[in-house]
mmCIF file of C-alpha atoms in Angstrom:
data_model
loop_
_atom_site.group_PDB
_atom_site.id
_atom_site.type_symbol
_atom_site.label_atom_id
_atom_site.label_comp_id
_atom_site.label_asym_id
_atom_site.label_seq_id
_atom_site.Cartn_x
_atom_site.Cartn_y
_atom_site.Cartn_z
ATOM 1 C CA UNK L 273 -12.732 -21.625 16.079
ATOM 2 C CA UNK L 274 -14.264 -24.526 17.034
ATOM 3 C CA UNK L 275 -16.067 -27.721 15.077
ATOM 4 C CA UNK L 276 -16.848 -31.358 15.496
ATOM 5 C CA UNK L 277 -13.801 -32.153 12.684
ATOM 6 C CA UNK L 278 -11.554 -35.680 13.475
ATOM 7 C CA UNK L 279 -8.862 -35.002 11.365
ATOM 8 C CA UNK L 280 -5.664 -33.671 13.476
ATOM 9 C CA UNK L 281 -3.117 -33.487 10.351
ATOM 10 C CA UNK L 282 -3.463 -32.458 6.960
ATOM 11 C CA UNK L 283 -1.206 -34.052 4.149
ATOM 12 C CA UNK L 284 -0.325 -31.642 1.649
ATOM 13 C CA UNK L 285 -0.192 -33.486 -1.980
ATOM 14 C CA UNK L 286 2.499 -31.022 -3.062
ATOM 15 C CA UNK L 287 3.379 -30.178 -6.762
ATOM 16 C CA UNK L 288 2.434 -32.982 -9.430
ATOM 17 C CA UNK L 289 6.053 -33.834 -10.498
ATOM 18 C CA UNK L 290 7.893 -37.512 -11.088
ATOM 19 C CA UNK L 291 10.219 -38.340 -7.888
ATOM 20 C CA UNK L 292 12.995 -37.894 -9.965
ATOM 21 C CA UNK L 293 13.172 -34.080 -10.633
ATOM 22 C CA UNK L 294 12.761 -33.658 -6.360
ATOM 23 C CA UNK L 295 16.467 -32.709 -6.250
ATOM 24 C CA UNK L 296 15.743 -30.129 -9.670
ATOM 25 C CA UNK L 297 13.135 -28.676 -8.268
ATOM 26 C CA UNK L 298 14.536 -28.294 -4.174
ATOM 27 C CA UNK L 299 17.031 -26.402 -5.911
ATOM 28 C CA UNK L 300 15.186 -23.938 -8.187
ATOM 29 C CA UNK L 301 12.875 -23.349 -5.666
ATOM 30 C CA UNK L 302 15.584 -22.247 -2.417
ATOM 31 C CA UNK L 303 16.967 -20.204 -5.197
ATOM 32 C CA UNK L 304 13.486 -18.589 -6.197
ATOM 33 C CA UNK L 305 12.400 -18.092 -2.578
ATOM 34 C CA UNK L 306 16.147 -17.249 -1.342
ATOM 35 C CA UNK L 307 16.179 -14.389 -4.514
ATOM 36 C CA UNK L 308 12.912 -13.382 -3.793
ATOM 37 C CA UNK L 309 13.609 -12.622 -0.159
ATOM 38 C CA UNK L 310 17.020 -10.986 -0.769
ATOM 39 C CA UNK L 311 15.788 -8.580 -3.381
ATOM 40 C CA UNK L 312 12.491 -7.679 -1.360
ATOM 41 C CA UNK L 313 14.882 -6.723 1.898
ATOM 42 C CA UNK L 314 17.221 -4.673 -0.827
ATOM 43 C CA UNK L 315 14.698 -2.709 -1.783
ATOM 44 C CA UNK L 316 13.020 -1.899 1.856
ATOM 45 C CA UNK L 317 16.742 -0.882 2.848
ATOM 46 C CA UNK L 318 17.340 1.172 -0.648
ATOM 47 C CA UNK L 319 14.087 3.091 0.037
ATOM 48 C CA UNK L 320 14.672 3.300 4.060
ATOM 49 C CA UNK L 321 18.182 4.475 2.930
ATOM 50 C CA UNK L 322 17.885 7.006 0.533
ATOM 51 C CA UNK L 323 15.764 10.443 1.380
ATOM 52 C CA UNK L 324 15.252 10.869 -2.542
ATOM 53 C CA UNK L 325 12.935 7.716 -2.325
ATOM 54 C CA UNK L 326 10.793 9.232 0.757
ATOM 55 C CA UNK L 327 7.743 9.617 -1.842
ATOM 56 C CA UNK L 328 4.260 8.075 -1.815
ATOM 57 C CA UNK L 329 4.906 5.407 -4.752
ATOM 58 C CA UNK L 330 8.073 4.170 -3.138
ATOM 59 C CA UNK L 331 6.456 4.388 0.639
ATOM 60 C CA UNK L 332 3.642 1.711 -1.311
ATOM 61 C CA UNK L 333 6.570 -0.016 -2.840
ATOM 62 C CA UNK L 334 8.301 -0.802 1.219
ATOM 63 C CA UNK L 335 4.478 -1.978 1.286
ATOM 64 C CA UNK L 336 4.257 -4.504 -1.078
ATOM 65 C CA UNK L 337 8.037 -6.010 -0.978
ATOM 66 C CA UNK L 338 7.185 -6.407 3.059
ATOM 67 C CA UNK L 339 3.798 -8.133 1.611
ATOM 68 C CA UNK L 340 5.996 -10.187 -0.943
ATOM 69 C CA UNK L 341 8.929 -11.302 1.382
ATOM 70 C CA UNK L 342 6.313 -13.194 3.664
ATOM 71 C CA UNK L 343 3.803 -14.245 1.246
ATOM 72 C CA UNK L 344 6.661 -16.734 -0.247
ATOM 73 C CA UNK L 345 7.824 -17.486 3.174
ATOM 74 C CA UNK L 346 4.339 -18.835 3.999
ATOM 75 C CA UNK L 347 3.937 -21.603 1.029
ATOM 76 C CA UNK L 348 7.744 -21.894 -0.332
ATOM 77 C CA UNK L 349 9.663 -23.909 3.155
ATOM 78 C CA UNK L 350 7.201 -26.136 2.855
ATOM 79 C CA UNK L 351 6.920 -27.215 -0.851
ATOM 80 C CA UNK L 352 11.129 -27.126 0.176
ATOM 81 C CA UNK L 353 10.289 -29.736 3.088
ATOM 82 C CA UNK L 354 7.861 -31.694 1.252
ATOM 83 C CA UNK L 355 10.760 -32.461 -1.648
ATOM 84 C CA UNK L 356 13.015 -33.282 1.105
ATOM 85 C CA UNK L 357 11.342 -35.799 2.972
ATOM 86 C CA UNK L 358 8.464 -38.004 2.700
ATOM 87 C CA UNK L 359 7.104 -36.457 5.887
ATOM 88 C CA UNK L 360 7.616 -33.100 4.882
ATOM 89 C CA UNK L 361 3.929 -32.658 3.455
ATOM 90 C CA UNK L 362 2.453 -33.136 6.985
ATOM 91 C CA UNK L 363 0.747 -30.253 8.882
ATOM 92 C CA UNK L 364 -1.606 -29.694 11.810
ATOM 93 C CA UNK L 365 -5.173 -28.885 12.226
ATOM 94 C CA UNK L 366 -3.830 -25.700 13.487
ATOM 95 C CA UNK L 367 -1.078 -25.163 10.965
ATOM 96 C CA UNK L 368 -3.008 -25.597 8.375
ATOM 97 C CA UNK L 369 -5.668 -22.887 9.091
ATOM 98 C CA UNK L 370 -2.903 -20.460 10.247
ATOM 99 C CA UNK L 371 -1.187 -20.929 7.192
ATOM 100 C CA UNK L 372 -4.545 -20.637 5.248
ATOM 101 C CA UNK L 373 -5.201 -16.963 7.005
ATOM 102 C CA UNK L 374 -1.527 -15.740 6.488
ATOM 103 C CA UNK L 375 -2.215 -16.298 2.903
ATOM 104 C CA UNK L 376 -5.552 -15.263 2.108
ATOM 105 C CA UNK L 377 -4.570 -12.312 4.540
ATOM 106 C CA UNK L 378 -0.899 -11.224 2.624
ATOM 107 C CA UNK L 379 -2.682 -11.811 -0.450
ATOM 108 C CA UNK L 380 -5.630 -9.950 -0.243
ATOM 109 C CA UNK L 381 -4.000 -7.458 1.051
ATOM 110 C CA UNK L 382 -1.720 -7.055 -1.682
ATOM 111 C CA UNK L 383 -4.652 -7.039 -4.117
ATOM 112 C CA UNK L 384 -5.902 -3.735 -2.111
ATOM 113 C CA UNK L 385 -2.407 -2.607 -2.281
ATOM 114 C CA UNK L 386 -2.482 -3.070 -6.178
ATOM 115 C CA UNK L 387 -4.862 -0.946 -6.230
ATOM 116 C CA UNK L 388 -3.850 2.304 -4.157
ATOM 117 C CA UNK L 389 -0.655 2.190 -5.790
ATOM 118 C CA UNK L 390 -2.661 2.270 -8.899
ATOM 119 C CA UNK L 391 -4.710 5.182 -7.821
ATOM 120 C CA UNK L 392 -1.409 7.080 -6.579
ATOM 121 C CA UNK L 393 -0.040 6.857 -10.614
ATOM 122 C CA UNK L 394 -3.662 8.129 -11.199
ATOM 123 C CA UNK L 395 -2.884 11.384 -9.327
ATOM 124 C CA UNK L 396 0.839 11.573 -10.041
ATOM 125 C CA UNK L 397 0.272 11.935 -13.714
ATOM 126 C CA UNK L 398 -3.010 13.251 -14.174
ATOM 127 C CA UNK L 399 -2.882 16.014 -11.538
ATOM 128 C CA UNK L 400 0.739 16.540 -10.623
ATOM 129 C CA UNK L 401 -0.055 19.829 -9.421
ATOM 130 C CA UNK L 402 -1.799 18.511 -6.548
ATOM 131 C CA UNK L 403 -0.694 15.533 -6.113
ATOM 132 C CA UNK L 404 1.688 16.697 -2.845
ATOM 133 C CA UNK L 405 -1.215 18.166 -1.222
ATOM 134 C CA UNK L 406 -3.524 15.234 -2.243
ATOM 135 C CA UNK L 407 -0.859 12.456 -0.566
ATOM 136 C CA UNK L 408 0.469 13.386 2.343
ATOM 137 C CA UNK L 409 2.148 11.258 4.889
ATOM 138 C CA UNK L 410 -1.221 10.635 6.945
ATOM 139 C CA UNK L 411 -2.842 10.218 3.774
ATOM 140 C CA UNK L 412 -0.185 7.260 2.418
ATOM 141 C CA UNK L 413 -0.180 6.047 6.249
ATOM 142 C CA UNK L 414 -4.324 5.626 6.389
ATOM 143 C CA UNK L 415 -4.115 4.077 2.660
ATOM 144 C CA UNK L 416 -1.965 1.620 3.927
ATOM 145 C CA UNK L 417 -3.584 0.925 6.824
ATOM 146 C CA UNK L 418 -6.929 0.764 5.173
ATOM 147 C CA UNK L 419 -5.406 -1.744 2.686
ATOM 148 C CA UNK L 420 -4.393 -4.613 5.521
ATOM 149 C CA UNK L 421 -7.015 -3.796 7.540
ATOM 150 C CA UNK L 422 -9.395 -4.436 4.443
ATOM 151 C CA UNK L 423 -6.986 -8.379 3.910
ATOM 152 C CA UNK L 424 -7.236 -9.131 7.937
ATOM 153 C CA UNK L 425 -10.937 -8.870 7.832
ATOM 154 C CA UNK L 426 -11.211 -10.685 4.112
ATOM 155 C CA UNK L 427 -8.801 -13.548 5.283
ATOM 156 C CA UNK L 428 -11.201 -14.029 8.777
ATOM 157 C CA UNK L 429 -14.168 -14.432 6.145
ATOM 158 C CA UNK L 430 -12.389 -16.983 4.058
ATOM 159 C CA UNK L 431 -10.838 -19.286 6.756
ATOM 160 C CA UNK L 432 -13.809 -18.624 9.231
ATOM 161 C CA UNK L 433 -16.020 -20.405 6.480
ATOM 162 C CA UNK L 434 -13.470 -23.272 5.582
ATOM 163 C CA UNK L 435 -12.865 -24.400 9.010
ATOM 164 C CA UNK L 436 -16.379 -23.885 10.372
ATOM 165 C CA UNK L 437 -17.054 -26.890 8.558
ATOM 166 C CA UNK L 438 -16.275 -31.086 10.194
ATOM 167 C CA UNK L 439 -13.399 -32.446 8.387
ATOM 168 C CA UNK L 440 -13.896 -36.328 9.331
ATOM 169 C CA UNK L 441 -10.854 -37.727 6.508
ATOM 170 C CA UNK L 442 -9.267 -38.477 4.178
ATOM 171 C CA UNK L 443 -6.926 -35.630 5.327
ATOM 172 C CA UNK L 444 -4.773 -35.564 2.131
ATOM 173 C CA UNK L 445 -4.698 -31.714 0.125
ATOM 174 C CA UNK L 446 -4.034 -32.193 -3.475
ATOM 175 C CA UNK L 447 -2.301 -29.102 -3.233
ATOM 176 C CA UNK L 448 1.319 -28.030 -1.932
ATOM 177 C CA UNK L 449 -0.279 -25.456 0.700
ATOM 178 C CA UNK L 450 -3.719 -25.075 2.780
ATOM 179 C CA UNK L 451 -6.166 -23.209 0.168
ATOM 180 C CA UNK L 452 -9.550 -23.305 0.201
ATOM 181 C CA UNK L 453 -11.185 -24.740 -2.812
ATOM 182 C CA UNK L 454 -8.686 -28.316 -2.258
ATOM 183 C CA UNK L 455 -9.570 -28.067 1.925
ATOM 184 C CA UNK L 456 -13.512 -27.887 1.016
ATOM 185 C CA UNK L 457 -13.264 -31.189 -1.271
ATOM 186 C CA UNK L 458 -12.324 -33.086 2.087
ATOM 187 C CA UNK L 459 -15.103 -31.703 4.569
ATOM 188 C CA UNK L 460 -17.985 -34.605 5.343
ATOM 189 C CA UNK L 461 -20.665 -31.984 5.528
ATOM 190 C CA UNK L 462 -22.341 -29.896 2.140
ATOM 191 C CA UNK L 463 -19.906 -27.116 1.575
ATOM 192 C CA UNK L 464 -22.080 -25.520 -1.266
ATOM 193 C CA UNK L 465 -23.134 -22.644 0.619
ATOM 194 C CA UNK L 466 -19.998 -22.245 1.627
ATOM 195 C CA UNK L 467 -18.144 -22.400 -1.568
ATOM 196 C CA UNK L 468 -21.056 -20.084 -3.163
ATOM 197 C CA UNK L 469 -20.139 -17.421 -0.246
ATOM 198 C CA UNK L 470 -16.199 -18.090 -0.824
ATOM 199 C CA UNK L 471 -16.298 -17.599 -4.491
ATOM 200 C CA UNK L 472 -18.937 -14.246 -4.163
ATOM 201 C CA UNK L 473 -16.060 -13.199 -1.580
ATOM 202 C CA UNK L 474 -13.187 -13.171 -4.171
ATOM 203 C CA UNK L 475 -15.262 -12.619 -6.535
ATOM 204 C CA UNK L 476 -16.229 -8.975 -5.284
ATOM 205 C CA UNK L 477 -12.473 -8.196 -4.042
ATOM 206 C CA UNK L 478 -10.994 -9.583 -6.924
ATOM 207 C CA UNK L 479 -12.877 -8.048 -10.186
ATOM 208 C CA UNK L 480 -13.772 -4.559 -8.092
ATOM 209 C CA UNK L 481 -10.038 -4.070 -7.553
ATOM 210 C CA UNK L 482 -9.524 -4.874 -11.153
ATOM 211 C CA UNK L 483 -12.003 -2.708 -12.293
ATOM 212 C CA UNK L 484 -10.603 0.222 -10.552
ATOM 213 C CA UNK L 485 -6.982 -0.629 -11.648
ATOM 214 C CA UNK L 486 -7.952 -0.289 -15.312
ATOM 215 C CA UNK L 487 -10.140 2.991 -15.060
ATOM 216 C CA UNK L 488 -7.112 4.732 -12.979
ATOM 217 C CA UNK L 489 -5.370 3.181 -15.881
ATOM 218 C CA UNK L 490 -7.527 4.461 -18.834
ATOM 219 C CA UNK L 491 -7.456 7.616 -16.935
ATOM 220 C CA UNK L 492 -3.270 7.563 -16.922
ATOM 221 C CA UNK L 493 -3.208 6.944 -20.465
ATOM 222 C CA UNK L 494 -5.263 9.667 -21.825
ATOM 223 C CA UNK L 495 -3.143 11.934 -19.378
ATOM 224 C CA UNK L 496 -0.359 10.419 -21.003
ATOM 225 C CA UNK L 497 -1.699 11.123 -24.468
ATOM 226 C CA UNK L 498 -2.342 14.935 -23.548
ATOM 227 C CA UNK L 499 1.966 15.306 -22.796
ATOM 228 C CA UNK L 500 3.090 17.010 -24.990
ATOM 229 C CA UNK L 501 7.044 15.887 -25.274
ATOM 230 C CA UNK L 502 7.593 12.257 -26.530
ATOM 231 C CA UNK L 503 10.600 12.024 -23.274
ATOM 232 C CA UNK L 504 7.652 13.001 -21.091
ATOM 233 C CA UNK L 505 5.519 10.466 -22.589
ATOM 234 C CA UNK L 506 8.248 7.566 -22.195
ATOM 235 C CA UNK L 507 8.798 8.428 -18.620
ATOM 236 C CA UNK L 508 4.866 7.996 -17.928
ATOM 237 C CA UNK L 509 4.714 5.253 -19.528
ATOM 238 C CA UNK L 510 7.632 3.396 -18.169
ATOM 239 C CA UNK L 511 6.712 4.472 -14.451
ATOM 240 C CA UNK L 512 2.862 2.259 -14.835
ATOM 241 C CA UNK L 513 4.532 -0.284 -17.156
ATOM 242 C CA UNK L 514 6.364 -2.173 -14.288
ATOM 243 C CA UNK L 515 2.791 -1.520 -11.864
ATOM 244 C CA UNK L 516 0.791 -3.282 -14.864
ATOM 245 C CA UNK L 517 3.587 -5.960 -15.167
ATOM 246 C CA UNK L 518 3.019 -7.052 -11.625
ATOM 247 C CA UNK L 519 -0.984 -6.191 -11.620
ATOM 248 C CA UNK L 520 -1.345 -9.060 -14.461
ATOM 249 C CA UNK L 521 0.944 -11.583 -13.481
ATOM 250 C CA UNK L 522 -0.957 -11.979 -9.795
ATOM 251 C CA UNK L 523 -4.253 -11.229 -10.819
ATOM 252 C CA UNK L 524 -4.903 -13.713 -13.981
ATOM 253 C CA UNK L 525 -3.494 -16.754 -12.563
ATOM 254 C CA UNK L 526 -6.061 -15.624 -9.514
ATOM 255 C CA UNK L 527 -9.092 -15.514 -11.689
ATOM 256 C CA UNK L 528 -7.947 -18.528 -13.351
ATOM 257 C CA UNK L 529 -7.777 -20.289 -9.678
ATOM 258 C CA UNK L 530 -10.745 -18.835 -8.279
ATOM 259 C CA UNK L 531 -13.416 -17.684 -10.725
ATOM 260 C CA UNK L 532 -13.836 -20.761 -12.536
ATOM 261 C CA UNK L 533 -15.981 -23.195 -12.318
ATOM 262 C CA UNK L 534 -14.564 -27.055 -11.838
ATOM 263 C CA UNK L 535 -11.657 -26.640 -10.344
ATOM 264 C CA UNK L 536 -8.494 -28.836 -11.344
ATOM 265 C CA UNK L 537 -6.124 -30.088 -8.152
ATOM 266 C CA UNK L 538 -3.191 -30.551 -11.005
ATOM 267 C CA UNK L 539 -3.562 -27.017 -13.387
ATOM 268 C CA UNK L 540 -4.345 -25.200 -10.021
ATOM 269 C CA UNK L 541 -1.597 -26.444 -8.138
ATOM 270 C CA UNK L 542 1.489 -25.106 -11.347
ATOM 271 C CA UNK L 543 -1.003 -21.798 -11.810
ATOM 272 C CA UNK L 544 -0.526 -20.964 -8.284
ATOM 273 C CA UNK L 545 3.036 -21.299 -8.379
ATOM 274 C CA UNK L 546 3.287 -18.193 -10.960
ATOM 275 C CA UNK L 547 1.761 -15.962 -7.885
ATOM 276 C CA UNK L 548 2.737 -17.700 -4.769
ATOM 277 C CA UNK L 549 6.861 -18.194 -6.128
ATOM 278 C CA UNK L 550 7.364 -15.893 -8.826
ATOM 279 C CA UNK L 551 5.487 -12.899 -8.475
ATOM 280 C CA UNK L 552 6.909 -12.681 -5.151
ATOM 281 C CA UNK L 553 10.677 -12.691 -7.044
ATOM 282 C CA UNK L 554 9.486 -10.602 -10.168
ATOM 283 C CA UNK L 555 8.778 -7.340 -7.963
ATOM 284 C CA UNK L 556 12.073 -6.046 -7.025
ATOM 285 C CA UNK L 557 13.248 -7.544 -10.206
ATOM 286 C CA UNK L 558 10.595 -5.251 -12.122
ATOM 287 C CA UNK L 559 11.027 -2.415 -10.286
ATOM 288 C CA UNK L 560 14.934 -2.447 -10.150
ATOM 289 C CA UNK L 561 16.189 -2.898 -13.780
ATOM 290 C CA UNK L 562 12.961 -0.867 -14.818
ATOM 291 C CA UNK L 563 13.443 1.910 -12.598
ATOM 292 C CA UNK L 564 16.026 4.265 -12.939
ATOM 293 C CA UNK L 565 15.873 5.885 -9.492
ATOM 294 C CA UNK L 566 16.506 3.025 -7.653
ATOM 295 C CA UNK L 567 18.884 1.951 -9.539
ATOM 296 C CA UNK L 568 20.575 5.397 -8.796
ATOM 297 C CA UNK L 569 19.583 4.644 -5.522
ATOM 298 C CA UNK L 570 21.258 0.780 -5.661
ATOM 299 C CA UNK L 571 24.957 2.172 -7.076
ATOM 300 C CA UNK L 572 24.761 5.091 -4.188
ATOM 301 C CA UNK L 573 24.532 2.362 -1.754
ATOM 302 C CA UNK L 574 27.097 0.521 -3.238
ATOM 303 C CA UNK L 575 29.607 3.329 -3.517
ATOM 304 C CA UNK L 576 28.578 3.694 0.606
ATOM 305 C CA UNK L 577 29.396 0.528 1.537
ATOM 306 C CA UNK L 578 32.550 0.719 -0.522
ATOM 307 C CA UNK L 579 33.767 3.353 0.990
ATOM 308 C CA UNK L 580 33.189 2.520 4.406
ATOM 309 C CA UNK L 581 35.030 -0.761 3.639
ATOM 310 C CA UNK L 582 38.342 1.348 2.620
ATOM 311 C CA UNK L 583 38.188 3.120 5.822
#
């Protein structure tokens, strides 16, 4: 990727917050991001772990808290470095648009993911008679495939576009990582076309995945309706809960960031934190206390370790 651009290092603006709530808010976010990582890794070794878990929804669940673990990892140590030190907002040309594609790429991908696991409820309730034969292994394996394929080749788009552009200075993001909409503000060319492409990009990704999530999930409710035993019912219904949890805490505050016209540095920069920081840590928690299996799963392990202690 190459362009005529001067600027070397980008300053990241970080979070709008008074200097004196840096220590407050070093500490709350380690202990998000350290959380967040911890309970995505116990749930990839709770499903490795237990053969009761090998299943579709829990093989798209490894998925997504793999997804989660790194898309905090890729904006959280440095909104931690920034609070630290007054140098702690600087990045490189090159960092920057690396950082840019790991996000747009983790996060697009998740999107897609959003949306098979959505379609794999669809199938699970609605036809459960076929639903082994429908999702195989292969099948799962070229879903998931298909899925971060589908976010490498949506991320290329997005930071092929912002970068193909000179950036001549300032070089200071009012944001606390390298997005888009805040990067475009500083090239010294017209970025219209470019923004107009961007937003049709998201656009497309964003609301078609959406739209599919809600007719699976009109689908799953009339199933639901058609059971005939309220337990039956309450199981259903608590299975897609935690999936629509999830679904609407990452995809409004993207539609807020992204689909709107006139963006604001300030409201983006908090919005984003509700699906770059705690989305991330609201996963496992979701689909831990919510889920009875692994939770069954969680006290086996336990009672493992335990006992291999007293030996």
């Amino acid at each position: 990727m190459t362009n005529k651009s001067l600027v070397t290092t980008f300053i990241l603006a970080g979070l709008p917050h008074p200097p004196q709530l840096d220590t407050l808010l070093f500490a709350t976010f380690l202990l998000i991001y350290v959380l967040s990582v911890l309970g995505n890794l116990l749930i990839l070794l709770v499903i490795t772990v237990d053969p009761h878990l090998h299943t579709p929804m829990y093989f798209f669940l490894t998925n997504l808290s793999f997804i989660d673990m790194w898309f905090s990892t890729v904006t959280v140590p440095k909104v931690l470095m920034s609070l630290v030190s007054p140098a702690g907002g600087a990045l490189s040309f090159h960092s920057c648009v690396a950082q840019l594609y790991s996000f747009h790429f983790l996060g697009s991908t998740e999107c897609f993911l959003y949306t098979v696991m959505s379609y794999d409820r669809y199938l699970a309730i609605s036809h459960p008679l076929r639903y082994s034969g429908l999702m195989r292994g292969r099948t799962c394996a070229l879903l998931a495939t298909t899925t971060w394929l589908s976010g490498a080749l949506h991320s290329a788009v997005q930071t092929t576009l912002t970068f193909r552009l000179p950036y001549c200075g300032p070089s200071r993001i009012q944001h606390y990582f390298c997005d888009a909409p805040p990067i475009l503000k500083l090239a010294c060319a017209d970025t219209s076309a470019v923004e107009m492409v961007i937003f049709i990009n998201i656009g497309v990704v964003a609301s078609g995945c959406f739209l599919l999530i809600v007719l699976s999930y009109v689908s799953i409710v009339c199933s639901i309706l058609k059971i005939r035993t309220s337990e039956g019912r309450h199981r259903a219904f608590q299975t897609c809960a935690s999936h629509c949890i999830v679904v609407l805490c990452f995809f409004v505050p993207c539609v807020f960031i992204y689909l709107r016209p006139g963006s604001k540095a300030a409201v983006d920069g908090v919005v984003a934190v509700f699906y770059t920081v705690l989305t991330p840590l609201l996963n496992p928690v979701v689909y831990t206390l919510r889920n009875k299996e692994v939770k069954k799963a969680l006290l086996k392990l336990k009672d493992k370790v335990a006992y291999s202690q007293d030996k």
